[in-house]
Tab-separated table of C-alpha atoms in Angstrom:
chain	number	residue	atom	x	y	z
A	12	GLY	CA	59.439	-93.643	79.740
A	13	ALA	CA	55.447	-94.693	78.736
A	14	ALA	CA	54.542	-97.868	80.223
A	15	PRO	CA	52.331	-100.206	78.448
A	16	THR	CA	48.278	-100.907	78.263
A	17	LEU	CA	47.313	-103.924	78.089
A	18	PHE	CA	43.772	-105.558	77.224
A	19	ILE	CA	42.156	-108.205	78.487
A	20	GLN	CA	40.015	-110.045	75.628
A	21	ALA	CA	39.077	-113.522	77.698
A	22	PRO	CA	37.394	-114.479	79.289
A	23	GLN	CA	34.856	-111.518	79.957
A	24	VAL	CA	31.899	-112.809	81.106
A	25	ASN	CA	30.721	-112.829	84.980
A	26	TYR	CA	30.744	-117.496	85.013
A	27	LEU	CA	32.291	-119.463	83.683
A	28	ARG	CA	32.025	-123.422	83.891
A	29	THR	CA	35.513	-123.614	82.522
A	30	LEU	CA	38.358	-121.995	80.406
A	31	THR	CA	40.930	-122.706	78.413
A	32	MET	CA	42.679	-119.710	76.965
A	33	ILE	CA	43.227	-116.011	77.983
A	34	SER	CA	43.392	-113.852	75.360
A	35	GLY	CA	44.272	-110.436	75.077
A	36	THR	CA	46.239	-106.833	73.448
A	37	ALA	CA	48.789	-105.568	74.212
A	38	ASN	CA	50.734	-101.514	73.244
A	39	ASP	CA	54.082	-99.716	74.222
A	40	ASN	CA	53.014	-96.647	75.177
A	41	SER	CA	55.741	-95.051	74.210
A	42	GLY	CA	56.567	-95.627	70.522
A	43	VAL	CA	60.503	-96.029	70.820
A	44	SER	CA	60.615	-99.602	72.836
A	45	ALA	CA	59.211	-102.889	71.708
A	46	LEU	CA	57.146	-105.119	73.922
A	47	THR	CA	59.350	-107.890	75.316
A	48	GLU	CA	56.971	-109.860	77.626
A	49	VAL	CA	53.491	-110.212	78.520
A	50	ARG	CA	52.876	-111.813	81.943
A	51	VAL	CA	49.483	-113.573	83.737
A	52	ALA	CA	48.436	-114.347	87.165
A	53	LEU	CA	45.582	-116.855	87.845
A	54	SER	CA	44.499	-115.977	91.406
A	55	THR	CA	41.132	-116.427	93.870
A	56	GLY	CA	40.560	-114.966	97.569
A	57	VAL	CA	39.099	-111.935	99.496
A	58	GLY	CA	40.376	-108.748	99.339
A	59	ALA	CA	43.258	-107.414	98.613
A	60	CYS	CA	45.859	-108.823	95.756
A	61	PRO	CA	48.879	-110.071	95.510
A	62	ALA	CA	48.847	-110.036	100.402
A	63	ASN	CA	44.837	-111.111	100.789
A	64	CYS	CA	45.119	-113.760	97.128
A	65	SER	CA	45.890	-117.178	96.435
A	66	PHE	CA	47.722	-117.728	93.220
A	67	TRP	CA	47.884	-120.623	90.884
A	68	THR	CA	51.521	-121.582	89.807
A	69	TRP	CA	50.923	-122.971	86.418
A	70	GLY	CA	53.685	-125.183	85.924
A	71	GLY	CA	53.876	-126.432	89.528
A	72	ALA	CA	49.419	-127.217	88.408
A	73	SER	CA	49.154	-126.363	92.416
A	74	TRP	CA	47.597	-123.450	94.667
A	75	SER	CA	50.563	-121.151	96.358
A	76	VAL	CA	50.522	-119.733	100.024
A	77	VAL	CA	48.643	-115.894	99.930
A	78	GLY	CA	50.345	-113.857	99.111
A	79	ALA	CA	52.750	-115.634	97.318
A	80	GLU	CA	52.708	-114.035	93.344
A	81	HIS	CA	52.826	-116.155	90.138
A	82	ARG	CA	52.922	-114.180	86.961
A	83	GLU	CA	53.227	-117.185	83.775
A	84	LEU	CA	54.412	-116.013	80.604
A	85	ALA	CA	52.579	-115.771	78.232
A	86	SER	CA	53.060	-116.547	74.439
A	87	GLN	CA	52.403	-113.806	70.781
A	88	VAL	CA	49.626	-114.539	68.846
A	89	ALA	CA	51.122	-112.984	65.734
A	90	GLY	CA	54.891	-112.672	65.620
A	91	ASP	CA	55.092	-109.898	68.038
A	92	TRP	CA	53.110	-109.086	71.219
A	93	SER	CA	50.288	-107.233	70.431
A	94	GLN	CA	47.892	-110.193	70.503
A	95	TRP	CA	49.045	-112.330	73.594
A	96	LYS	CA	47.109	-115.341	74.792
A	97	LEU	CA	47.315	-118.323	77.135
A	98	ASP	CA	46.435	-121.442	76.603
A	99	ALA	CA	48.006	-124.358	78.738
A	100	ASN	CA	48.252	-125.672	82.782
A	101	PHE	CA	45.210	-124.511	83.513
A	102	PRO	CA	43.475	-125.921	86.914
A	103	THR	CA	41.232	-128.000	87.199
A	104	TRP	CA	37.966	-125.619	87.510
A	105	SER	CA	35.047	-128.381	89.267
A	106	THR	CA	37.747	-127.768	92.150
A	107	LEU	CA	37.032	-124.335	91.556
A	108	ASN	CA	33.517	-124.149	91.803
A	109	ASP	CA	31.339	-121.081	93.035
A	110	LYS	CA	34.897	-119.077	93.801
A	111	VAL	CA	36.078	-115.783	92.352
A	112	VAL	CA	38.851	-115.765	90.038
A	113	ARG	CA	40.555	-112.894	88.874
A	114	VAL	CA	43.086	-112.901	85.957
A	115	ALA	CA	45.610	-110.057	86.039
A	116	VAL	CA	48.326	-108.767	83.172
A	117	TRP	CA	51.519	-107.143	82.682
A	118	GLY	CA	53.864	-105.643	80.376
A	119	LYS	CA	56.928	-105.599	79.708
A	120	ASP	CA	59.212	-103.011	76.859
A	121	ASN	CA	62.305	-103.203	75.488
A	122	ALA	CA	63.437	-99.869	77.969
A	123	GLY	CA	62.380	-102.222	80.851
A	124	ASN	CA	58.856	-100.552	81.826
A	125	VAL	CA	55.804	-102.596	82.824
A	126	ASN	CA	52.470	-101.290	83.486
A	127	THR	CA	51.658	-100.241	87.115
A	128	THR	CA	48.415	-100.205	86.362
A	129	VAL	CA	46.799	-103.985	86.738
A	130	TYR	CA	44.687	-104.734	84.139
A	131	LYS	CA	42.512	-107.456	85.190
A	132	THR	CA	38.946	-108.836	85.297
A	133	THR	CA	37.241	-111.076	87.019
A	134	PHE	CA	34.479	-113.840	86.754
A	135	ALA	CA	32.905	-116.606	89.394
A	136	VAL	CA	33.523	-120.652	88.138
A	137	ASP	CA	30.030	-122.558	88.429
A	138	THR	CA	30.624	-126.279	87.302
A	139	SER	CA	27.132	-127.721	89.304
A	140	ASN	CA	24.829	-128.920	87.657
A	141	VAL	CA	21.288	-127.532	87.719
A	142	VAL	CA	18.657	-129.100	90.242
A	143	SER	CA	15.314	-129.748	88.127
A	144	THR	CA	12.119	-131.886	89.926
A	145	VAL	CA	8.433	-132.340	88.692
A	146	THR	CA	6.025	-131.260	91.300
A	147	PHE	CA	2.373	-131.597	88.934
A	148	PRO	CA	1.306	-134.110	88.978
A	149	ALA	CA	2.636	-136.590	91.104
A	150	VAL	CA	4.125	-140.325	90.775
A	151	ASN	CA	1.581	-141.930	89.342
A	152	ALA	CA	-1.017	-140.507	89.610
A	153	VAL	CA	-4.312	-140.397	86.310
A	154	PHE	CA	-5.683	-138.709	84.552
A	155	SER	CA	-8.645	-137.686	81.770
A	156	ASN	CA	-7.368	-134.712	80.576
A	157	LEU	CA	-4.375	-133.530	81.944
A	158	LEU	CA	-3.511	-130.286	81.366
A	159	LYS	CA	-0.121	-128.933	82.313
A	160	ILE	CA	2.762	-129.962	83.868
A	161	ALA	CA	5.218	-127.928	86.713
A	162	GLY	CA	8.265	-127.966	88.788
A	163	THR	CA	10.944	-126.466	90.259
A	164	ALA	CA	14.332	-125.801	88.914
A	165	SER	CA	17.468	-123.887	90.504
A	166	ASP	CA	20.783	-122.941	90.330
A	167	THR	CA	21.516	-123.477	94.239
A	168	GLY	CA	25.887	-121.740	94.724
A	169	SER	CA	26.008	-118.114	96.879
A	170	ASN	CA	28.392	-117.672	92.841
A	171	ALA	CA	25.490	-119.509	90.562
A	172	SER	CA	25.078	-118.262	87.846
A	173	GLY	CA	21.119	-119.483	87.949
A	174	VAL	CA	18.751	-120.946	85.799
A	175	ASP	CA	19.183	-120.240	82.127
A	176	GLY	CA	15.136	-119.186	81.352
A	177	THR	CA	15.401	-120.183	77.441
A	178	LYS	CA	16.257	-123.385	78.192
A	179	VAL	CA	14.388	-124.766	81.007
A	180	GLU	CA	12.842	-128.277	78.626
A	181	VAL	CA	10.809	-130.656	79.640
A	182	ALA	CA	10.835	-134.486	77.969
A	183	LEU	CA	7.231	-136.674	77.501
A	184	ARG	CA	7.291	-140.453	76.806
A	185	LYS	CA	4.852	-142.465	76.565
A	186	GLN	CA	5.139	-145.638	78.353
A	187	SER	CA	4.037	-148.678	76.500
A	188	ASN	CA	5.802	-147.482	73.162
A	189	GLY	CA	8.329	-145.281	73.769
A	190	TYR	CA	7.517	-142.244	71.759
A	191	TYR	CA	7.960	-138.292	72.733
A	192	TRP	CA	5.058	-136.347	72.672
A	193	ASP	CA	5.422	-133.656	69.564
A	194	PRO	CA	3.285	-129.783	69.991
A	195	ALA	CA	4.626	-129.461	66.898
A	196	SER	CA	2.169	-132.538	65.157
A	197	ASP	CA	0.471	-132.147	69.003
A	198	ASP	CA	0.120	-136.223	68.706
A	199	PHE	CA	3.486	-139.058	70.125
A	200	ASP	CA	6.688	-138.587	67.953
A	201	PRO	CA	8.217	-141.999	67.081
A	202	GLY	CA	11.813	-140.979	66.989
A	203	PRO	CA	14.492	-141.872	67.664
A	204	SER	CA	14.833	-139.077	68.689
A	205	VAL	CA	13.845	-138.002	72.318
A	206	VAL	CA	12.209	-134.425	71.576
A	207	TRP	CA	12.343	-131.664	74.238
A	208	SER	CA	9.472	-128.392	74.423
A	209	THR	CA	10.573	-125.409	76.531
A	210	ALA	CA	8.473	-124.637	80.005
A	211	ALA	CA	7.970	-121.537	80.762
A	212	TYR	CA	10.238	-120.498	83.972
A	213	TYR	CA	9.688	-117.656	87.047
A	214	VAL	CA	12.739	-116.643	88.395
A	215	ALA	CA	9.886	-115.556	91.093
A	216	GLY	CA	10.173	-119.484	92.945
A	217	ALA	CA	12.520	-120.532	90.950
A	218	SER	CA	9.560	-122.515	89.009
A	219	TRP	CA	8.595	-124.051	85.793
A	220	VAL	CA	5.276	-124.528	83.959
A	221	TYR	CA	4.436	-126.463	79.972
A	222	THR	CA	0.425	-126.210	78.827
A	223	GLN	CA	1.951	-127.597	75.341
A	224	ILE	CA	-0.079	-130.876	75.908
């Protein structure tokens, strides 16, 4: 008979800092037999799996030797296998920073049919914070009229997700009283909250500039 068809709904992104659930859908294409299980494998490695991949052992909370595949049983979402999820026993993602992780799923029906096409998705783990610097003005520099503040922001690593250019933010604090510059009022705000302002970010050169002073 026909083997089941599966789809991974989450994750479906290129980069993740952490992951607490894998979920998706499944369909038994035979028209007769119901699905009996969905299993999930999590692996890292370069090249074809399972020969060149190391697999997460789930309950064993460790990574297997290369080539030893581990398929963990998922759970039903709404009383049947048309929707499934796996939401426990994930690895510590900070130990996988800059690695590419592969998620693969299999389904089995009452007739014993298992999908031969491996349904999979991949994502890179990025747990490193962006490194930012201020390049202008220099420390302890004195100005009668400061027109801009500039610096750099970079996300290093071979599989880094990169800097979100819409989220490079600057806060200017007046040392004498602790007030923060608020471009909306064109003055220093007594707070109590920090006032963050968005700087212009330039991918070429990984630099930013703030001019709303």
